[in-house]
mmCIF file of C-alpha atoms in Angstrom:
data_model
loop_
_atom_site.group_PDB
_atom_site.id
_atom_site.type_symbol
_atom_site.label_atom_id
_atom_site.label_comp_id
_atom_site.label_asym_id
_atom_site.label_seq_id
_atom_site.Cartn_x
_atom_site.Cartn_y
_atom_site.Cartn_z
ATOM 1 C CA UNK K 1 -13.020 60.581 -106.307
ATOM 2 C CA UNK K 2 -10.011 60.023 -103.704
ATOM 3 C CA UNK K 3 -8.077 56.950 -104.617
ATOM 4 C CA UNK K 4 -5.127 56.380 -101.943
ATOM 5 C CA UNK K 5 -1.947 56.207 -103.405
ATOM 6 C CA UNK K 6 -1.992 51.694 -102.925
ATOM 7 C CA UNK K 7 -5.827 51.644 -102.820
ATOM 8 C CA UNK K 8 -6.023 48.628 -105.462
ATOM 9 C CA UNK K 9 -8.197 50.003 -109.014
ATOM 10 C CA UNK K 10 -9.096 46.616 -109.404
ATOM 11 C CA UNK K 11 -9.366 42.824 -107.912
ATOM 12 C CA UNK K 12 -9.431 38.714 -108.699
ATOM 13 C CA UNK K 13 -10.622 36.217 -106.743
ATOM 14 C CA UNK K 14 -10.667 32.664 -107.387
ATOM 15 C CA UNK K 15 -13.415 32.821 -110.618
ATOM 16 C CA UNK K 16 -13.777 36.485 -111.207
ATOM 17 C CA UNK K 17 -12.299 39.546 -111.526
ATOM 18 C CA UNK K 18 -13.145 42.845 -111.531
ATOM 19 C CA UNK K 19 -11.773 46.911 -111.670
ATOM 20 C CA UNK K 20 -12.979 49.951 -111.287
ATOM 21 C CA UNK K 21 -13.799 52.074 -114.769
ATOM 22 C CA UNK K 22 -11.975 55.796 -115.490
ATOM 23 C CA UNK K 23 -14.608 56.120 -117.899
ATOM 24 C CA UNK K 24 -17.144 55.920 -114.675
ATOM 25 C CA UNK K 25 -15.527 54.936 -111.739
ATOM 26 C CA UNK K 26 -18.421 52.278 -111.930
ATOM 27 C CA UNK K 27 -17.988 48.458 -111.187
ATOM 28 C CA UNK K 28 -16.747 46.072 -114.596
ATOM 29 C CA UNK K 29 -16.629 41.995 -113.654
ATOM 30 C CA UNK K 30 -14.821 38.892 -116.178
ATOM 31 C CA UNK K 31 -14.520 35.950 -115.773
ATOM 32 C CA UNK K 32 -16.565 32.702 -114.779
ATOM 33 C CA UNK K 33 -19.874 33.355 -113.154
ATOM 34 C CA UNK K 34 -20.483 29.868 -110.801
ATOM 35 C CA UNK K 35 -20.877 32.175 -107.996
ATOM 36 C CA UNK K 36 -23.055 35.498 -109.221
ATOM 37 C CA UNK K 37 -20.329 37.580 -109.312
ATOM 38 C CA UNK K 38 -19.483 38.786 -112.788
ATOM 39 C CA UNK K 39 -23.616 39.069 -113.800
ATOM 40 C CA UNK K 40 -24.279 40.808 -110.879
ATOM 41 C CA UNK K 41 -22.970 43.449 -110.368
ATOM 42 C CA UNK K 42 -23.621 46.517 -108.652
ATOM 43 C CA UNK K 43 -24.995 49.880 -109.893
ATOM 44 C CA UNK K 44 -22.875 53.297 -108.911
ATOM 45 C CA UNK K 45 -19.875 54.624 -108.001
ATOM 46 C CA UNK K 46 -17.446 53.357 -106.292
ATOM 47 C CA UNK K 47 -13.996 53.890 -104.506
ATOM 48 C CA UNK K 48 -12.302 50.563 -104.112
ATOM 49 C CA UNK K 49 -13.829 46.785 -104.353
ATOM 50 C CA UNK K 50 -11.906 43.636 -103.701
ATOM 51 C CA UNK K 51 -13.113 39.203 -104.882
ATOM 52 C CA UNK K 52 -12.106 36.033 -103.213
ATOM 53 C CA UNK K 53 -13.707 32.968 -103.596
ATOM 54 C CA UNK K 54 -17.383 32.901 -102.887
ATOM 55 C CA UNK K 55 -18.390 36.783 -103.750
ATOM 56 C CA UNK K 56 -17.097 40.540 -104.114
ATOM 57 C CA UNK K 57 -17.084 44.131 -102.164
ATOM 58 C CA UNK K 58 -16.888 47.373 -103.234
ATOM 59 C CA UNK K 59 -17.405 51.037 -101.585
ATOM 60 C CA UNK K 60 -19.660 53.315 -102.751
ATOM 61 C CA UNK K 61 -18.869 56.581 -103.562
ATOM 62 C CA UNK K 62 -19.027 59.121 -101.853
ATOM 63 C CA UNK K 63 -21.125 58.033 -98.733
ATOM 64 C CA UNK K 64 -18.720 55.038 -98.001
ATOM 65 C CA UNK K 65 -21.264 52.165 -97.934
ATOM 66 C CA UNK K 66 -20.701 48.718 -98.334
ATOM 67 C CA UNK K 67 -21.930 47.110 -101.438
ATOM 68 C CA UNK K 68 -21.174 43.161 -101.630
ATOM 69 C CA UNK K 69 -22.371 40.558 -104.107
ATOM 70 C CA UNK K 70 -21.926 36.641 -104.880
ATOM 71 C CA UNK K 71 -23.463 33.864 -103.257
ATOM 72 C CA UNK K 72 -21.624 33.695 -100.663
ATOM 73 C CA UNK K 73 -19.458 30.522 -99.146
ATOM 74 C CA UNK K 74 -23.367 28.575 -99.356
ATOM 75 C CA UNK K 75 -22.885 27.875 -103.292
ATOM 76 C CA UNK K 76 -26.497 29.257 -103.876
ATOM 77 C CA UNK K 77 -29.030 32.385 -103.039
ATOM 78 C CA UNK K 78 -28.074 36.331 -102.591
ATOM 79 C CA UNK K 79 -24.461 36.921 -100.170
ATOM 80 C CA UNK K 80 -26.702 38.670 -97.831
ATOM 81 C CA UNK K 81 -23.987 41.249 -96.217
ATOM 82 C CA UNK K 82 -23.395 40.722 -91.643
ATOM 83 C CA UNK K 83 -21.246 43.182 -90.808
ATOM 84 C CA UNK K 84 -20.551 43.443 -87.379
ATOM 85 C CA UNK K 85 -22.705 45.709 -85.034
ATOM 86 C CA UNK K 86 -20.447 47.715 -84.193
ATOM 87 C CA UNK K 87 -18.909 48.297 -87.218
ATOM 88 C CA UNK K 88 -19.433 52.034 -88.488
ATOM 89 C CA UNK K 89 -21.155 53.450 -91.821
ATOM 90 C CA UNK K 90 -18.355 54.241 -94.048
ATOM 91 C CA UNK K 91 -15.597 52.813 -95.158
ATOM 92 C CA UNK K 92 -12.386 53.793 -97.381
ATOM 93 C CA UNK K 93 -10.746 50.106 -97.922
ATOM 94 C CA UNK K 94 -12.067 46.676 -98.490
ATOM 95 C CA UNK K 95 -10.538 42.762 -98.595
ATOM 96 C CA UNK K 96 -12.556 39.598 -99.232
ATOM 97 C CA UNK K 97 -10.287 36.639 -99.642
ATOM 98 C CA UNK K 98 -12.230 32.898 -99.097
ATOM 99 C CA UNK K 99 -14.663 33.476 -96.785
ATOM 100 C CA UNK K 100 -13.372 36.292 -94.804
ATOM 101 C CA UNK K 101 -14.031 40.027 -95.545
ATOM 102 C CA UNK K 102 -12.627 43.144 -93.145
ATOM 103 C CA UNK K 103 -12.794 47.183 -94.348
ATOM 104 C CA UNK K 104 -11.358 50.385 -92.815
ATOM 105 C CA UNK K 105 -13.428 52.194 -90.674
ATOM 106 C CA UNK K 106 -13.300 55.807 -93.473
ATOM 107 C CA UNK K 107 -12.309 57.450 -89.895
ATOM 108 C CA UNK K 108 -11.075 55.730 -87.937
ATOM 109 C CA UNK K 109 -9.025 53.899 -90.725
ATOM 110 C CA UNK K 110 -9.484 50.272 -87.390
ATOM 111 C CA UNK K 111 -11.035 46.813 -88.848
ATOM 112 C CA UNK K 112 -13.277 45.320 -88.728
ATOM 113 C CA UNK K 113 -14.187 41.780 -90.746
ATOM 114 C CA UNK K 114 -16.960 39.711 -91.056
ATOM 115 C CA UNK K 115 -17.688 36.339 -92.755
ATOM 116 C CA UNK K 116 -20.485 33.833 -93.411
ATOM 117 C CA UNK K 117 -17.926 30.199 -92.665
ATOM 118 C CA UNK K 118 -18.370 28.992 -88.572
ATOM 119 C CA UNK K 119 -15.239 28.738 -89.314
ATOM 120 C CA UNK K 120 -13.660 32.039 -89.888
ATOM 121 C CA UNK K 121 -15.711 32.961 -86.753
ATOM 122 C CA UNK K 122 -12.592 32.353 -84.852
ATOM 123 C CA UNK K 123 -10.507 35.602 -86.815
ATOM 124 C CA UNK K 124 -13.030 37.435 -86.949
ATOM 125 C CA UNK K 125 -12.405 37.795 -83.289
ATOM 126 C CA UNK K 126 -8.747 38.406 -83.496
ATOM 127 C CA UNK K 127 -9.358 41.212 -85.178
ATOM 128 C CA UNK K 128 -7.294 44.240 -84.232
ATOM 129 C CA UNK K 129 -10.273 47.003 -83.471
ATOM 130 C CA UNK K 130 -8.629 48.769 -82.285
ATOM 131 C CA UNK K 131 -5.473 49.671 -84.623
ATOM 132 C CA UNK K 132 -5.354 51.648 -87.018
ATOM 133 C CA UNK K 133 -4.344 50.592 -90.685
ATOM 134 C CA UNK K 134 -3.495 51.760 -94.239
ATOM 135 C CA UNK K 135 -4.422 48.736 -95.948
ATOM 136 C CA UNK K 136 -5.842 45.080 -95.264
ATOM 137 C CA UNK K 137 -4.661 41.678 -96.585
ATOM 138 C CA UNK K 138 -5.995 38.703 -95.993
ATOM 139 C CA UNK K 139 -4.822 34.806 -96.909
ATOM 140 C CA UNK K 140 -5.381 31.471 -95.514
ATOM 141 C CA UNK K 141 -6.006 31.887 -91.997
ATOM 142 C CA UNK K 142 -4.290 35.287 -91.708
ATOM 143 C CA UNK K 143 -5.004 38.939 -92.106
ATOM 144 C CA UNK K 144 -2.282 41.316 -92.435
ATOM 145 C CA UNK K 145 -2.657 44.858 -92.201
ATOM 146 C CA UNK K 146 0.200 47.625 -92.541
ATOM 147 C CA UNK K 147 -0.104 49.637 -88.802
ATOM 148 C CA UNK K 148 -0.988 53.762 -89.756
ATOM 149 C CA UNK K 149 1.619 55.067 -87.731
ATOM 150 C CA UNK K 150 4.617 53.000 -88.078
ATOM 151 C CA UNK K 151 3.863 50.646 -91.506
ATOM 152 C CA UNK K 152 5.157 48.252 -89.055
ATOM 153 C CA UNK K 153 2.961 44.902 -90.422
ATOM 154 C CA UNK K 154 -0.100 43.659 -88.251
ATOM 155 C CA UNK K 155 -0.839 40.376 -88.156
ATOM 156 C CA UNK K 156 -4.136 38.176 -86.591
ATOM 157 C CA UNK K 157 -4.215 34.326 -87.220
ATOM 158 C CA UNK K 158 -7.101 31.787 -85.465
ATOM 159 C CA UNK K 159 -4.452 29.213 -85.519
ATOM 160 C CA UNK K 160 -1.638 31.788 -83.758
ATOM 161 C CA UNK K 161 0.449 28.576 -83.423
ATOM 162 C CA UNK K 162 0.648 27.608 -87.529
ATOM 163 C CA UNK K 163 1.695 30.923 -87.782
ATOM 164 C CA UNK K 164 5.426 32.416 -88.173
ATOM 165 C CA UNK K 165 5.097 36.505 -86.554
ATOM 166 C CA UNK K 166 5.484 38.835 -90.104
ATOM 167 C CA UNK K 167 8.773 40.821 -89.409
ATOM 168 C CA UNK K 168 9.706 43.721 -87.318
ATOM 169 C CA UNK K 169 10.675 45.851 -90.677
ATOM 170 C CA UNK K 170 7.938 49.181 -92.076
ATOM 171 C CA UNK K 171 6.808 48.221 -95.844
ATOM 172 C CA UNK K 172 4.987 49.954 -98.360
ATOM 173 C CA UNK K 173 2.209 47.052 -98.948
ATOM 174 C CA UNK K 174 1.654 43.946 -98.287
ATOM 175 C CA UNK K 175 -0.547 40.645 -99.279
ATOM 176 C CA UNK K 176 -1.527 37.630 -98.260
ATOM 177 C CA UNK K 177 -2.872 34.190 -99.885
ATOM 178 C CA UNK K 178 -3.443 30.562 -99.096
ATOM 179 C CA UNK K 179 0.182 29.798 -98.523
ATOM 180 C CA UNK K 180 2.145 33.147 -97.371
ATOM 181 C CA UNK K 181 2.014 36.246 -97.030
ATOM 182 C CA UNK K 182 5.003 39.209 -98.198
ATOM 183 C CA UNK K 183 5.878 43.269 -98.132
ATOM 184 C CA UNK K 184 7.421 45.381 -98.857
ATOM 185 C CA UNK K 185 10.225 47.174 -96.941
ATOM 186 C CA UNK K 186 10.832 51.235 -97.148
ATOM 187 C CA UNK K 187 13.976 50.695 -97.056
ATOM 188 C CA UNK K 188 14.971 49.020 -100.543
ATOM 189 C CA UNK K 189 12.292 47.721 -101.594
ATOM 190 C CA UNK K 190 14.070 43.869 -100.331
ATOM 191 C CA UNK K 191 10.545 41.262 -100.668
ATOM 192 C CA UNK K 192 9.757 40.140 -96.719
ATOM 193 C CA UNK K 193 7.991 37.249 -96.686
ATOM 194 C CA UNK K 194 6.922 34.683 -93.620
ATOM 195 C CA UNK K 195 5.152 31.526 -94.527
ATOM 196 C CA UNK K 196 1.617 29.936 -92.870
ATOM 197 C CA UNK K 197 1.284 26.264 -94.155
ATOM 198 C CA UNK K 198 -0.274 23.501 -92.453
ATOM 199 C CA UNK K 199 2.614 21.903 -90.279
ATOM 200 C CA UNK K 200 1.878 18.989 -91.763
ATOM 201 C CA UNK K 201 2.507 19.989 -95.206
ATOM 202 C CA UNK K 202 5.220 17.728 -97.070
ATOM 203 C CA UNK K 203 4.899 21.284 -99.574
ATOM 204 C CA UNK K 204 7.914 23.560 -99.694
ATOM 205 C CA UNK K 205 7.914 27.643 -100.340
ATOM 206 C CA UNK K 206 11.122 28.869 -101.509
ATOM 207 C CA UNK K 207 10.916 32.393 -101.505
ATOM 208 C CA UNK K 208 13.395 34.537 -103.814
ATOM 209 C CA UNK K 209 15.839 36.980 -102.759
ATOM 210 C CA UNK K 210 13.937 40.631 -104.194
ATOM 211 C CA UNK K 211 14.801 44.171 -103.783
ATOM 212 C CA UNK K 212 13.903 47.224 -105.537
ATOM 213 C CA UNK K 213 10.247 45.882 -104.986
ATOM 214 C CA UNK K 214 7.796 48.246 -105.956
ATOM 215 C CA UNK K 215 4.257 45.490 -104.816
ATOM 216 C CA UNK K 216 3.668 42.416 -104.673
ATOM 217 C CA UNK K 217 1.196 40.204 -104.807
ATOM 218 C CA UNK K 218 0.279 36.660 -104.018
ATOM 219 C CA UNK K 219 -2.886 34.629 -104.986
ATOM 220 C CA UNK K 220 -4.139 31.029 -104.254
ATOM 221 C CA UNK K 221 -0.207 29.251 -103.563
ATOM 222 C CA UNK K 222 2.401 32.130 -105.432
ATOM 223 C CA UNK K 223 3.159 35.393 -105.127
ATOM 224 C CA UNK K 224 4.413 38.080 -108.182
ATOM 225 C CA UNK K 225 6.769 41.220 -107.812
ATOM 226 C CA UNK K 226 7.544 43.947 -109.102
ATOM 227 C CA UNK K 227 10.450 44.936 -109.599
ATOM 228 C CA UNK K 228 11.794 49.090 -110.120
ATOM 229 C CA UNK K 229 13.406 48.255 -113.975
ATOM 230 C CA UNK K 230 12.864 44.761 -114.257
ATOM 231 C CA UNK K 231 10.560 42.087 -115.045
ATOM 232 C CA UNK K 232 8.304 40.891 -112.834
ATOM 233 C CA UNK K 233 9.438 37.277 -110.517
ATOM 234 C CA UNK K 234 6.082 34.991 -109.668
ATOM 235 C CA UNK K 235 7.131 31.946 -107.058
ATOM 236 C CA UNK K 236 5.298 29.604 -106.174
ATOM 237 C CA UNK K 237 4.683 26.128 -103.708
ATOM 238 C CA UNK K 238 6.035 23.305 -104.866
ATOM 239 C CA UNK K 239 3.816 21.008 -106.327
ATOM 240 C CA UNK K 240 1.212 23.040 -106.442
ATOM 241 C CA UNK K 241 -1.928 22.574 -108.593
ATOM 242 C CA UNK K 242 -1.387 25.723 -110.942
ATOM 243 C CA UNK K 243 1.155 27.952 -110.508
ATOM 244 C CA UNK K 244 0.573 31.509 -111.459
ATOM 245 C CA UNK K 245 2.374 33.751 -113.968
ATOM 246 C CA UNK K 246 2.738 36.913 -115.680
ATOM 247 C CA UNK K 247 3.912 38.126 -119.310
ATOM 248 C CA UNK K 248 7.431 39.082 -118.614
ATOM 249 C CA UNK K 249 7.929 41.095 -122.099
ATOM 250 C CA UNK K 250 5.124 43.842 -120.505
ATOM 251 C CA UNK K 251 5.532 46.441 -118.171
ATOM 252 C CA UNK K 252 3.084 46.763 -116.032
ATOM 253 C CA UNK K 253 1.718 49.897 -113.345
ATOM 254 C CA UNK K 254 0.446 47.707 -110.965
ATOM 255 C CA UNK K 255 -0.897 43.326 -110.693
ATOM 256 C CA UNK K 256 -3.189 41.589 -108.472
ATOM 257 C CA UNK K 257 -3.118 38.094 -108.270
ATOM 258 C CA UNK K 258 -6.147 36.550 -106.659
ATOM 259 C CA UNK K 259 -6.769 32.015 -107.218
ATOM 260 C CA UNK K 260 -4.904 30.810 -109.601
ATOM 261 C CA UNK K 261 -4.674 33.960 -112.100
ATOM 262 C CA UNK K 262 -2.986 37.402 -112.281
ATOM 263 C CA UNK K 263 -4.078 40.682 -113.900
ATOM 264 C CA UNK K 264 -1.404 43.476 -114.748
ATOM 265 C CA UNK K 265 -2.992 47.198 -115.504
ATOM 266 C CA UNK K 266 -0.292 48.339 -118.466
ATOM 267 C CA UNK K 267 0.505 52.077 -118.533
ATOM 268 C CA UNK K 268 -3.027 52.746 -120.582
ATOM 269 C CA UNK K 269 -4.137 51.912 -118.316
ATOM 270 C CA UNK K 270 -5.722 48.315 -120.556
ATOM 271 C CA UNK K 271 -5.833 45.015 -118.694
ATOM 272 C CA UNK K 272 -4.290 41.865 -119.200
ATOM 273 C CA UNK K 273 -5.027 38.838 -117.330
ATOM 274 C CA UNK K 274 -2.591 35.362 -117.535
ATOM 275 C CA UNK K 275 -4.151 32.199 -115.530
ATOM 276 C CA UNK K 276 -1.943 28.659 -113.850
ATOM 277 C CA UNK K 277 -0.487 26.129 -116.051
ATOM 278 C CA UNK K 278 -2.698 23.889 -115.302
ATOM 279 C CA UNK K 279 -5.829 25.835 -115.826
ATOM 280 C CA UNK K 280 -8.361 26.381 -119.253
ATOM 281 C CA UNK K 281 -10.686 28.993 -117.250
ATOM 282 C CA UNK K 282 -11.556 32.457 -119.573
ATOM 283 C CA UNK K 283 -10.103 34.740 -117.616
ATOM 284 C CA UNK K 284 -10.118 37.822 -120.381
ATOM 285 C CA UNK K 285 -10.992 41.258 -119.474
ATOM 286 C CA UNK K 286 -13.638 42.947 -122.034
ATOM 287 C CA UNK K 287 -12.006 44.791 -125.096
ATOM 288 C CA UNK K 288 -11.633 47.865 -124.319
ATOM 289 C CA UNK K 289 -12.123 48.378 -120.734
ATOM 290 C CA UNK K 290 -9.090 51.269 -119.452
ATOM 291 C CA UNK K 291 -9.251 51.050 -115.555
ATOM 292 C CA UNK K 292 -8.926 54.112 -113.056
ATOM 293 C CA UNK K 293 -5.781 55.739 -113.247
ATOM 294 C CA UNK K 294 -3.113 53.695 -110.314
ATOM 295 C CA UNK K 295 -0.951 55.989 -108.313
ATOM 296 C CA UNK K 296 1.721 53.944 -108.116
ATOM 297 C CA UNK K 297 2.595 52.419 -104.464
ATOM 298 C CA UNK K 298 4.349 54.386 -101.868
ATOM 299 C CA UNK K 299 3.608 56.991 -99.511
ATOM 300 C CA UNK K 300 0.754 57.632 -97.877
ATOM 301 C CA UNK K 301 -0.787 60.545 -100.051
ATOM 302 C CA UNK K 302 -4.414 60.599 -100.811
ATOM 303 C CA UNK K 303 -4.643 61.487 -105.360
ATOM 304 C CA UNK K 304 -7.769 62.776 -106.178
ATOM 305 C CA UNK K 305 -7.708 61.520 -110.096
ATOM 306 C CA UNK K 306 -9.930 64.049 -112.903
ATOM 307 C CA UNK K 307 -12.430 62.297 -113.738
ATOM 308 C CA UNK K 308 -15.739 64.848 -116.178
ATOM 309 C CA UNK K 309 -18.648 62.699 -114.614
ATOM 310 C CA UNK K 310 -17.050 64.285 -110.936
ATOM 311 C CA UNK K 311 -14.437 66.347 -110.493
ATOM 312 C CA UNK K 312 -12.341 68.803 -112.115
ATOM 313 C CA UNK K 313 -9.500 68.541 -110.125
ATOM 314 C CA UNK K 314 -6.341 66.698 -109.828
ATOM 315 C CA UNK K 315 -4.506 66.816 -106.746
ATOM 316 C CA UNK K 316 -2.813 65.351 -104.252
ATOM 317 C CA UNK K 317 -2.926 66.144 -100.488
ATOM 318 C CA UNK K 318 -1.167 64.009 -97.682
ATOM 319 C CA UNK K 319 -3.349 61.590 -95.321
ATOM 320 C CA UNK K 320 -3.113 63.335 -91.339
#
């Protein structure tokens, strides 16, 4: 199996987290099962996975088709996937947040979005389906990606009057939560964030000034950043119900935040998770879980790790 250098091998939503197991490349999920995200995991190998508050979606390997599970926003029954009529059959990246999911077509790298909640239809219709992107991030009422050619952020929203424009800068990654989007600039790894809190909100969001950032990940109302040779930094909205956090004594190869939780992958492939200060829900990953190895964020490289059940090769090729 080949994965992009910035394709997450694990994900966190509001209630559950999921990861791609390194032994057989199947999905393992943990956390709370209010929306059937833990017990109803589909069988088979996958190359990408993403969870929202109500559902999870994964890209099957090797055909690139989508598998989604959970209750959806209706809160009962089984989620039924309804892709746009013009969507391809194979995808390379999937991103879910709240009631919207988007995926990149494997051949064109252009985004296709869908929802099961009427209030998100305008966001789906705003999707720039003719723009090739190299990754996706959705949060609140905005989605962003990085232009495949320029790596500048491309964002769309159903409330443009409340959404500030993304900065005109080349970036290595982007992440969106309910309060804001943040990206890592190529030059010096400088953190750049643009907020989309409601205009009538009395809360404030103060982003730190950081450089040397190699990855940023945003949850519901906060974000965490990994820095080169320095402890991670987390921050959030003033007065938020639960602040996301990481153990600053640990060293992470990658992180994923969602809802009020953050999980980090350690160098040995194991995972540790932390829940916001005002929450007591159990988000501990299963004992012995080891994720598919992550490749450092940055650049545009595909890596094919050696997995006994699939391949004995271990090569990297440039994405053309």
